[in-house]
mmCIF file of C-alpha atoms in Angstrom:
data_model
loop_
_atom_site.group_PDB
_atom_site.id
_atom_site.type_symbol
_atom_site.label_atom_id
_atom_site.label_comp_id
_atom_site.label_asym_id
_atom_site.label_seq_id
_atom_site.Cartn_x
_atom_site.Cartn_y
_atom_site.Cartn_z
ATOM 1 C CA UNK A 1 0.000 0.000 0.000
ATOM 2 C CA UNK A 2 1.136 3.314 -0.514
ATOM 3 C CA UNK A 3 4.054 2.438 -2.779
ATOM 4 C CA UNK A 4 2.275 1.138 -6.322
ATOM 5 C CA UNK A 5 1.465 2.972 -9.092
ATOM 6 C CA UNK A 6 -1.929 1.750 -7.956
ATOM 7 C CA UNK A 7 -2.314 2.819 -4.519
ATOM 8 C CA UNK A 8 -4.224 5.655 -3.256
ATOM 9 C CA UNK A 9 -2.212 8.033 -1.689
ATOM 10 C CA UNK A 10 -1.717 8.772 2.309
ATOM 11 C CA UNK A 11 -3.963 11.859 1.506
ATOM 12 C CA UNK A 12 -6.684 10.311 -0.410
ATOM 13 C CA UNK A 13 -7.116 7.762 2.950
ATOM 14 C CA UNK A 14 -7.700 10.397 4.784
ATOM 15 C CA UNK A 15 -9.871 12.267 2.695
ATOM 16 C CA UNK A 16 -7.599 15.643 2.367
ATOM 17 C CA UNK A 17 -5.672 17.501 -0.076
ATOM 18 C CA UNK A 18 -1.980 17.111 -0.005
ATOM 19 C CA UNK A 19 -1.648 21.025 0.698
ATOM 20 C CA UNK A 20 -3.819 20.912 3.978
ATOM 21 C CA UNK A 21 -2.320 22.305 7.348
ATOM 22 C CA UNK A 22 -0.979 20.025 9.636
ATOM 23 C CA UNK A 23 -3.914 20.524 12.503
ATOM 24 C CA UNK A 24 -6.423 20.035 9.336
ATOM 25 C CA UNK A 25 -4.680 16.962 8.490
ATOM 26 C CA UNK A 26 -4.831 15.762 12.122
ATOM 27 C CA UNK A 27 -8.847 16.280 12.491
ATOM 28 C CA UNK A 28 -9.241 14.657 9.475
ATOM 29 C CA UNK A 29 -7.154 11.133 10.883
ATOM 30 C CA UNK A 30 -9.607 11.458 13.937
ATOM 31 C CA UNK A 31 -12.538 11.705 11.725
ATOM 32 C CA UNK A 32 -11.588 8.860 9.251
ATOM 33 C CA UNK A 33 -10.871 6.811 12.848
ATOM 34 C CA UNK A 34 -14.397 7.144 14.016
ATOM 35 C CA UNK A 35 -16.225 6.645 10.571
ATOM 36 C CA UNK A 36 -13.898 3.651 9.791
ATOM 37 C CA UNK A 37 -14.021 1.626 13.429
ATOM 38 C CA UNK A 38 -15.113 -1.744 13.183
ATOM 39 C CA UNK A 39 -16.695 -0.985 16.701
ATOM 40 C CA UNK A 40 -18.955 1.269 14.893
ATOM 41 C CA UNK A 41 -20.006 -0.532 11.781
ATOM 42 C CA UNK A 42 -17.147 0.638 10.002
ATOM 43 C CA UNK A 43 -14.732 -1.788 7.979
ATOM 44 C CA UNK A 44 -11.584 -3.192 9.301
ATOM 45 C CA UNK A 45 -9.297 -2.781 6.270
ATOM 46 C CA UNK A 46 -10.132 0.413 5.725
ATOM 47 C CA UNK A 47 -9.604 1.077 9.353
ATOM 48 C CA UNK A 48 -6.178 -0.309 9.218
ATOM 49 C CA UNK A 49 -5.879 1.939 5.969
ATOM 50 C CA UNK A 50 -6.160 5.053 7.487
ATOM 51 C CA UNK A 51 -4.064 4.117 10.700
ATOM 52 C CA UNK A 52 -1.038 3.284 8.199
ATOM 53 C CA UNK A 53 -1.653 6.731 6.160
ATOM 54 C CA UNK A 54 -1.273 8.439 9.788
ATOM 55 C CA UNK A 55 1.979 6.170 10.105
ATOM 56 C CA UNK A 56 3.395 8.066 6.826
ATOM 57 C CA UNK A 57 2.049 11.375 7.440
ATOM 58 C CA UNK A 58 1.582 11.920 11.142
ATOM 59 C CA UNK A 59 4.381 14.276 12.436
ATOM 60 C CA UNK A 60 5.998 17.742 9.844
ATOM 61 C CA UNK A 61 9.163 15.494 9.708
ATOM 62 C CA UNK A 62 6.939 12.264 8.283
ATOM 63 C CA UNK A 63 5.130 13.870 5.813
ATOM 64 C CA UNK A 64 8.346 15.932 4.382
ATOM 65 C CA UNK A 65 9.642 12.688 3.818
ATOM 66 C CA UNK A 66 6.527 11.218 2.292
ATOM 67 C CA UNK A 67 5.830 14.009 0.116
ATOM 68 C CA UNK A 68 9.242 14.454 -1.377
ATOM 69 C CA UNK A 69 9.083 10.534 -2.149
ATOM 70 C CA UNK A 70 5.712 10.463 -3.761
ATOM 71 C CA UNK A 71 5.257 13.847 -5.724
ATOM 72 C CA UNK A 72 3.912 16.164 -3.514
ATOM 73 C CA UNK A 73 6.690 18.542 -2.484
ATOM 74 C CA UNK A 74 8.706 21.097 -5.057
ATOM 75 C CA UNK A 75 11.635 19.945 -4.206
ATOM 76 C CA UNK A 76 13.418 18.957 -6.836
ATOM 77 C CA UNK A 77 15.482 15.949 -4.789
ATOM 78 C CA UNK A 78 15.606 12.905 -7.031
ATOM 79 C CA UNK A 79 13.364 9.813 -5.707
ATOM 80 C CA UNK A 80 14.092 6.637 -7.373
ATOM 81 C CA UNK A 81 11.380 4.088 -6.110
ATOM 82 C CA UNK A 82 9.868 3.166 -9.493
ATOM 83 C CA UNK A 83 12.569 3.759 -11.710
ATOM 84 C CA UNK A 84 14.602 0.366 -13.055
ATOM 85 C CA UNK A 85 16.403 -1.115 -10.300
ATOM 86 C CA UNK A 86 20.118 -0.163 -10.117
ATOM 87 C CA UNK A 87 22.596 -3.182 -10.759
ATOM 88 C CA UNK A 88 23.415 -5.526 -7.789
ATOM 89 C CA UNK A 89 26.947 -4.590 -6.509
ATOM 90 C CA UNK A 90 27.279 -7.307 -3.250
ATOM 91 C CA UNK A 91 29.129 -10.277 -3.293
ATOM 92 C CA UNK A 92 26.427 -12.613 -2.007
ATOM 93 C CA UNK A 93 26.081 -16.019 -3.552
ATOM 94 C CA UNK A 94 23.051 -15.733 -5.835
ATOM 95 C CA UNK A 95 20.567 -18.080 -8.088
ATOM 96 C CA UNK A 96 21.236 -17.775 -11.004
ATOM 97 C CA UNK A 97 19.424 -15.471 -13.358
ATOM 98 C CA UNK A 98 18.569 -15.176 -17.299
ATOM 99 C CA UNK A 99 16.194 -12.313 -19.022
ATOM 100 C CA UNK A 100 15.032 -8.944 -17.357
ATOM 101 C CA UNK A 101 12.550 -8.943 -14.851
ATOM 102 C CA UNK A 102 9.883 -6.412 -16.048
ATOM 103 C CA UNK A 103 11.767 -5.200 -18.946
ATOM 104 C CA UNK A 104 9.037 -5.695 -21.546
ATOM 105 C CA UNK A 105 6.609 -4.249 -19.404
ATOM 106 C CA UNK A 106 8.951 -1.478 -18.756
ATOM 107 C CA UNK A 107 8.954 -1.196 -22.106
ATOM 108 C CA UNK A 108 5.617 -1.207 -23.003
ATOM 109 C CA UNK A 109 5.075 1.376 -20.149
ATOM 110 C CA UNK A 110 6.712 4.209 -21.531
ATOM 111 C CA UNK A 111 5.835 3.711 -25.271
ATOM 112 C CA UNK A 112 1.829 3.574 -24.123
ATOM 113 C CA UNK A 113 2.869 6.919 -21.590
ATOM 114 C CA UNK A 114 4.159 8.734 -24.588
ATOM 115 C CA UNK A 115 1.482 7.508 -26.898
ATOM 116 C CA UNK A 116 -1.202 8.719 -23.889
ATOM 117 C CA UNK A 117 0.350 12.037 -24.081
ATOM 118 C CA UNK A 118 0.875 12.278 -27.540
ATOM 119 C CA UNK A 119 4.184 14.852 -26.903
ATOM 120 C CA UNK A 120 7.766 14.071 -24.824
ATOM 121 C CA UNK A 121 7.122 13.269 -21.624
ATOM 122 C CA UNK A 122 9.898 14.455 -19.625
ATOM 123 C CA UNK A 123 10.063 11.535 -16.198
ATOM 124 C CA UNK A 124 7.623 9.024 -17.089
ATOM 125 C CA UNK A 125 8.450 7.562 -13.577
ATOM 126 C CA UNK A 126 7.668 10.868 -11.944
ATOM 127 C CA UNK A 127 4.794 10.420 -8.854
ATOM 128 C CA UNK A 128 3.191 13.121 -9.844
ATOM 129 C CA UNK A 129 3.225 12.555 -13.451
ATOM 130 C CA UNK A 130 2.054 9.005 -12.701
ATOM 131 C CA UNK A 131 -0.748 9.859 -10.789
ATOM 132 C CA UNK A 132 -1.834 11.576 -13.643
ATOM 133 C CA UNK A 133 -2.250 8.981 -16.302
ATOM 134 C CA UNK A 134 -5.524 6.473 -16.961
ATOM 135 C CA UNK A 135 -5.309 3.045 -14.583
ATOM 136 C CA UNK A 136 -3.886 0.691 -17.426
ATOM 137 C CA UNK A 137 -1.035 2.403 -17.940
ATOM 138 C CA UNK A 138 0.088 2.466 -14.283
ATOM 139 C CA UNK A 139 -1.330 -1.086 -14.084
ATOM 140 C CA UNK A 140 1.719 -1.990 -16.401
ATOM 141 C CA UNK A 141 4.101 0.129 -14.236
ATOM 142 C CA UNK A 142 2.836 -1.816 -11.068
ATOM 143 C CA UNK A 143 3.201 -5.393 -12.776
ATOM 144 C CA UNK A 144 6.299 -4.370 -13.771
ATOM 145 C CA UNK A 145 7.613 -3.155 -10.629
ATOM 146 C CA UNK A 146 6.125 -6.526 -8.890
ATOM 147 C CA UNK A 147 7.924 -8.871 -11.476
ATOM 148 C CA UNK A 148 11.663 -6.923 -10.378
ATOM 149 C CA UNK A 149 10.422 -7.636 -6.300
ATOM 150 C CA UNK A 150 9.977 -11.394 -7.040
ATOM 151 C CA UNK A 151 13.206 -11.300 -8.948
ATOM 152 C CA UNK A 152 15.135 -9.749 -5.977
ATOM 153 C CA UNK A 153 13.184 -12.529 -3.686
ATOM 154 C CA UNK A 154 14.356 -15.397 -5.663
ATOM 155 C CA UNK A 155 18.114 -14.164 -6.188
ATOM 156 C CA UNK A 156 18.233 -14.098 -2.672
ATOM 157 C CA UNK A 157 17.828 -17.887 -2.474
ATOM 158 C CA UNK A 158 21.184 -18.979 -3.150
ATOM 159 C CA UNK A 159 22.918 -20.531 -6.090
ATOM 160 C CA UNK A 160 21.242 -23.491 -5.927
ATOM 161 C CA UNK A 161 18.044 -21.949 -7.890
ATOM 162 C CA UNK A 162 17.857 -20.944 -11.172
ATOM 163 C CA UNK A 163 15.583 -18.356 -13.151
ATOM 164 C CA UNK A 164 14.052 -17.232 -15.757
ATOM 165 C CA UNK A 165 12.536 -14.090 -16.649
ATOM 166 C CA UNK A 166 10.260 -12.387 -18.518
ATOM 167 C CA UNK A 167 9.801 -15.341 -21.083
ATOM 168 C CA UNK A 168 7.689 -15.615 -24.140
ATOM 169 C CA UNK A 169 4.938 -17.827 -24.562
ATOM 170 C CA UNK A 170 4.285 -19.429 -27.759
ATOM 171 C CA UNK A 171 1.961 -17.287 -29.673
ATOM 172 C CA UNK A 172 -1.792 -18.199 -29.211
ATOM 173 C CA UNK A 173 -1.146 -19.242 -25.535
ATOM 174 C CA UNK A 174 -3.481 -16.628 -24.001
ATOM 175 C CA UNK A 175 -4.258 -13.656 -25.427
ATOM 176 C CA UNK A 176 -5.107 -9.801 -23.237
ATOM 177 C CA UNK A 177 -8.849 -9.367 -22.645
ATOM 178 C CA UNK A 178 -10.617 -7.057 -25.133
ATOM 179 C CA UNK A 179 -9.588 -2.943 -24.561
ATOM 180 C CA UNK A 180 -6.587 -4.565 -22.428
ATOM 181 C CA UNK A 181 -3.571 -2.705 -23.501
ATOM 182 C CA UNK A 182 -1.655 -5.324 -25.904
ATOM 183 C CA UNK A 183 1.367 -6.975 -23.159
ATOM 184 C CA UNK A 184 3.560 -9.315 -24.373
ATOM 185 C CA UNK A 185 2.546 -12.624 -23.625
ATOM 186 C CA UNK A 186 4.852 -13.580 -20.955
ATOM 187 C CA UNK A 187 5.360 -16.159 -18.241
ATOM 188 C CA UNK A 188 6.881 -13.551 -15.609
ATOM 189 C CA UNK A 189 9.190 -16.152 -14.266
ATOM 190 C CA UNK A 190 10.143 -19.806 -13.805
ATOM 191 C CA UNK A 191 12.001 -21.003 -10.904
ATOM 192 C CA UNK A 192 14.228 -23.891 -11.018
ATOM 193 C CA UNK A 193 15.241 -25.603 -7.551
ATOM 194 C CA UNK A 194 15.560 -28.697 -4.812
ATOM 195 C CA UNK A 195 12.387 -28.454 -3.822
ATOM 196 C CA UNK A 196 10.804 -28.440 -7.522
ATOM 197 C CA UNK A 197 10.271 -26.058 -10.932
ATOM 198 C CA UNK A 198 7.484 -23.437 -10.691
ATOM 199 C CA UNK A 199 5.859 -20.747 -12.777
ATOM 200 C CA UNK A 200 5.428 -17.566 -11.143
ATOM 201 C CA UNK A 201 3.191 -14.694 -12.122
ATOM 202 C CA UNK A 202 4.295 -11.305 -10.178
ATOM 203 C CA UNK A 203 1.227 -9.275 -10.276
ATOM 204 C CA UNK A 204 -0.300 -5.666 -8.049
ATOM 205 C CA UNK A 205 -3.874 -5.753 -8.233
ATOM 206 C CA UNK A 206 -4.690 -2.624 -6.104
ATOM 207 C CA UNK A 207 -6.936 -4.582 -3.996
ATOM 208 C CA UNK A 208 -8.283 -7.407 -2.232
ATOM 209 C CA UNK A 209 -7.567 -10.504 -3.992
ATOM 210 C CA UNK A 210 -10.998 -12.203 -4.244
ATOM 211 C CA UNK A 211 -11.563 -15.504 -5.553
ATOM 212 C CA UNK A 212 -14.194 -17.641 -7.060
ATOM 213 C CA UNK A 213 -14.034 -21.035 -8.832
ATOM 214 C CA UNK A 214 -10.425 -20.571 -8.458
ATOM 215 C CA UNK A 215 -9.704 -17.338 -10.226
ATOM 216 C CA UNK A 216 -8.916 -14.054 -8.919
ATOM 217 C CA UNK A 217 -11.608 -11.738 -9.452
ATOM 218 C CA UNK A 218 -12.735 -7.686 -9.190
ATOM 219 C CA UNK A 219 -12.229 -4.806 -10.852
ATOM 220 C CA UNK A 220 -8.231 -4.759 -9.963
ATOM 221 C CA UNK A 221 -7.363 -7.559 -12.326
ATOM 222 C CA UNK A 222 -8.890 -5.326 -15.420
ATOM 223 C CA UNK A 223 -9.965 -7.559 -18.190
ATOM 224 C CA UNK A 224 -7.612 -10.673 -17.874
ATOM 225 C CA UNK A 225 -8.352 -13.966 -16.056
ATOM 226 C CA UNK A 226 -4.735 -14.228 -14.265
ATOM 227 C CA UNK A 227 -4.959 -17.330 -12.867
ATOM 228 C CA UNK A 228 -6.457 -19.057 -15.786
ATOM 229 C CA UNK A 229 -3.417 -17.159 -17.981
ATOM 230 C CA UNK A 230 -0.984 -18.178 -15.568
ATOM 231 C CA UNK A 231 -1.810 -21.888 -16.129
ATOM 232 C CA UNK A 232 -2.175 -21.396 -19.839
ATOM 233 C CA UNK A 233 1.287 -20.268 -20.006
ATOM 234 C CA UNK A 234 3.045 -23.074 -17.870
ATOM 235 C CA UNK A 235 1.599 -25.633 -19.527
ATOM 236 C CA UNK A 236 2.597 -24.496 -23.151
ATOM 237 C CA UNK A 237 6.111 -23.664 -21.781
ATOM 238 C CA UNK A 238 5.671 -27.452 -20.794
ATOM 239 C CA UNK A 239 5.322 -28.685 -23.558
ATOM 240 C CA UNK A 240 7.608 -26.702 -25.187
ATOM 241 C CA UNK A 241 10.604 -27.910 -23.396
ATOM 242 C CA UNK A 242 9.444 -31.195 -22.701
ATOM 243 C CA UNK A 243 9.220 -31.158 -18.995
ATOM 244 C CA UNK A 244 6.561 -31.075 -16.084
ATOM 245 C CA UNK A 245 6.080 -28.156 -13.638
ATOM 246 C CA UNK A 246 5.521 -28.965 -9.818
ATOM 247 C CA UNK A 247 3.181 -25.981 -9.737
ATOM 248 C CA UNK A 248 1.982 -22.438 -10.376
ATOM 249 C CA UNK A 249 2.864 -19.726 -8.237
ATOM 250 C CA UNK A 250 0.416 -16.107 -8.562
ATOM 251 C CA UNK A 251 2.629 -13.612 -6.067
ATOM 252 C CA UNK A 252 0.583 -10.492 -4.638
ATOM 253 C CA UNK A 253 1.610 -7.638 -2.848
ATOM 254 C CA UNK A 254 0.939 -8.943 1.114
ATOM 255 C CA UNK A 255 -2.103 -5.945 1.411
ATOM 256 C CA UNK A 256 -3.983 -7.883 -1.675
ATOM 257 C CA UNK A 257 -3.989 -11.204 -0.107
ATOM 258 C CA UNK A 258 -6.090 -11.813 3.098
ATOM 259 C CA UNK A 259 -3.603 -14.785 4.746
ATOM 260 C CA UNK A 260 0.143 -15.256 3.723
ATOM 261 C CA UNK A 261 -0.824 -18.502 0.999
ATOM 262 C CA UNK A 262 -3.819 -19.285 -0.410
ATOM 263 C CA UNK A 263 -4.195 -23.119 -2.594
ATOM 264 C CA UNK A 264 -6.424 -22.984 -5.384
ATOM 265 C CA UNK A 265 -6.091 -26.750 -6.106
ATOM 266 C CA UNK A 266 -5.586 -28.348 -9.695
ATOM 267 C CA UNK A 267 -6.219 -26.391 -12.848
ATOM 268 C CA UNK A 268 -6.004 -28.330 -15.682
ATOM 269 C CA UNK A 269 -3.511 -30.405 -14.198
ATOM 270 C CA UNK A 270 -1.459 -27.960 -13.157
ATOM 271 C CA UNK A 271 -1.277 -27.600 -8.841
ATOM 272 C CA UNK A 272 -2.055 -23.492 -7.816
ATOM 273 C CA UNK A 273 -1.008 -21.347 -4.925
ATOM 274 C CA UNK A 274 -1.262 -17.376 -4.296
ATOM 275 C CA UNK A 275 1.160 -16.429 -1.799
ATOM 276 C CA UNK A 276 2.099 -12.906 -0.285
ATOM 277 C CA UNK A 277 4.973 -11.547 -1.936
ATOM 278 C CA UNK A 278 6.700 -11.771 2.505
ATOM 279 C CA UNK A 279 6.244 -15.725 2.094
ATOM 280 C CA UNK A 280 6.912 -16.296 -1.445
ATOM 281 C CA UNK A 281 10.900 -17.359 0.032
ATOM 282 C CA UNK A 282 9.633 -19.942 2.536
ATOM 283 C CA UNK A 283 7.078 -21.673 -0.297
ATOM 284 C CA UNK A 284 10.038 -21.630 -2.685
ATOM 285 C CA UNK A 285 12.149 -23.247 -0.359
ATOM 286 C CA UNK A 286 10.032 -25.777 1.013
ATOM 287 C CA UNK A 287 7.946 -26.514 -2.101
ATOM 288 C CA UNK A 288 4.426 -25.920 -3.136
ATOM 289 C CA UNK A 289 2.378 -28.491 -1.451
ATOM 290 C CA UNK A 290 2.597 -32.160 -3.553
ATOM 291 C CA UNK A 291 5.382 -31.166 -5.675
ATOM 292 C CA UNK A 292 8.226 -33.268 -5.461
ATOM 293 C CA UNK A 293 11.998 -32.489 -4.671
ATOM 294 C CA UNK A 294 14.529 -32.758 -7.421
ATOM 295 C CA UNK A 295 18.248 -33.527 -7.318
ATOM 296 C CA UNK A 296 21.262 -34.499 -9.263
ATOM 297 C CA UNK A 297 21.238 -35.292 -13.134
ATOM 298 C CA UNK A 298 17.511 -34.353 -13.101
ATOM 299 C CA UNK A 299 18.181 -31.092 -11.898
ATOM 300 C CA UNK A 300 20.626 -30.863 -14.350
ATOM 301 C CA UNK A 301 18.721 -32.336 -17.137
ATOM 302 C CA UNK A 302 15.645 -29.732 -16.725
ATOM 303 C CA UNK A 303 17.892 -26.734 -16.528
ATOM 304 C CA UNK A 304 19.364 -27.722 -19.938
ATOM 305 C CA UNK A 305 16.225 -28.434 -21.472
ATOM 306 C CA UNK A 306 14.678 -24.782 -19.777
ATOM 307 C CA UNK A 307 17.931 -23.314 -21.190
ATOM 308 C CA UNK A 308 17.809 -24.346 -24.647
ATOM 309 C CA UNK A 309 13.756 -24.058 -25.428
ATOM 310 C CA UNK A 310 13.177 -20.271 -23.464
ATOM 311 C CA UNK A 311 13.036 -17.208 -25.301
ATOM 312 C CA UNK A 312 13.022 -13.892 -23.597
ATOM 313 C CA UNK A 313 10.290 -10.732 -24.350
#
């Protein structure tokens, strides 16, 4: 919360404008407080909403900070928290890594910003520029900025994983919903370890995740079935290379999912989980539930044949 492209702002939770004096800004947290309290028919997450906005906000020395890192001050500091990660310089033993996390949503980002605004856009990545733009369009910044957080998660497992990014999908495998602007058709990642080979889909719904029949559903996931894409795309992948997935992993920012993993069952074959981007190291780790460990020449075996059938976006 707070940090997506998708997010309403600290202000907007508590019902201001982002120019309101500090004893303003106060009366409206105690306001929001009473009309929000579960004790008084009011709803919990929104509750908890406005208690974090207070968190960013609360004291002159919070909001400064807030408002130079999310567009609201005129100074002209640089802020960097949705621009492409910088390169890694530690020495840590990492998994290994092929393609760009993000990249061709990155890339599809700015050519749809400048197409939107039909002259040079100056920071594309600008808060306050970003703010500005239809839902879609930051909808593709968020999904990309969720794919480069799961990349940093699995690097961090050790050099005993392996993954890919950002990989095509044979063409046909699943196709955007209608007035869905045209992504490339991706699998976000696939994640090669002991404890099995997953596809992942990294994606920032700006919401709740709700379910039913075992897909995500609401207005937040715009006019694409994820789950039912995610599945489409491991299993041609699959096929592709000739080898069998131990699951399908959809990873959520931890405010859009209600408990830290949520099992969707069998799709088409193919075992589903939703997990909180905080857990998606332990499940990794330890395995989706029924997958199987892997070791020695079969590790080996399904790294090569990953290796030599993925393409990148």
């Amino acid at each position: 919360m707070f940090d997506s492209p998708l997010s309403a702002s600290a202000y907007e939770v508590l019902g201001v404008a982002a120019t309101v004096e500090d004893e303003e800004l106060r009366r409206a947290y105690r306001l929001q407080l009473r009309r929000t309290h579960p004790d008084t028919g009011g709803d919990a997450t929104v509750f908890i909403q406005v208690q974090r906005a207070w968190e960013l906000v609360g004291t002159p020395e919070l909001r400064a900070a807030y408002d130079r890192g999310h567009g609201f001050s005129d100074d002209d500091l640089p802020w960097d928290g949705w621009r492409a990660p910088a390169a890694r310089t530690d020495t840590r033993p990492r998994a290994k890594a092929y393609g760009e996390a993000g990249g061709s949503r990155r890339r599809l980002y700015v050519a749809q910003v400048h197409a939107w605004a039909g002259s040079e856009v100056a920071d594309p990545y600008d808060p306050a520029f970003v703010r500005t733009i239809p839902r879609e369009l930051r909808r593709l910044l968020a999904n990309a900025l969720a794919e480069e957080h799961t990349a940093r998660t699995v690097a961090d497992l050790g050099m005993g994983f392996t993954a890919w990014h950002d990989v095509a999908v044979p063409a046909g495998a699943a196709a955007p919903g209608p007035g869905a602007p045209a992504a490339p058709d991706t699998l976000d990642h696939i994640v090669l370890g002991p404890s099995g080979l997953y596809g992942l889909m990294s994606a920032d719904f700006g919401e709740i995740a709700r379910f039913r029949q075992g897909e995500v559903i609401g207005s937040g996931t715009g006019s694409r079935a994820p789950v039912t894409a995610l599945v489409t795309q491991v299993r041609s992948i699959a096929r592709a290379a000739r080898v069998r997935f131990g699951g399908a992993v959809l990873v959520l920012p931890d405010d859009d999912l209600a408990q830290a993993m949520t099992p969707l069952g069998a799709i088409r074959g193919t075992t589903v989980v939703v997990v909180r981007r905080s857990a998606l190291r332990t499940l990794l780790r330890a395995g989706v539930p029924g997958s199987r460990t892997i070791g020695g020449t079969e590790l080996f075996d399904l790294r090569t044949r990953i290796q030599q059938t993925v393409r990148f976006a």
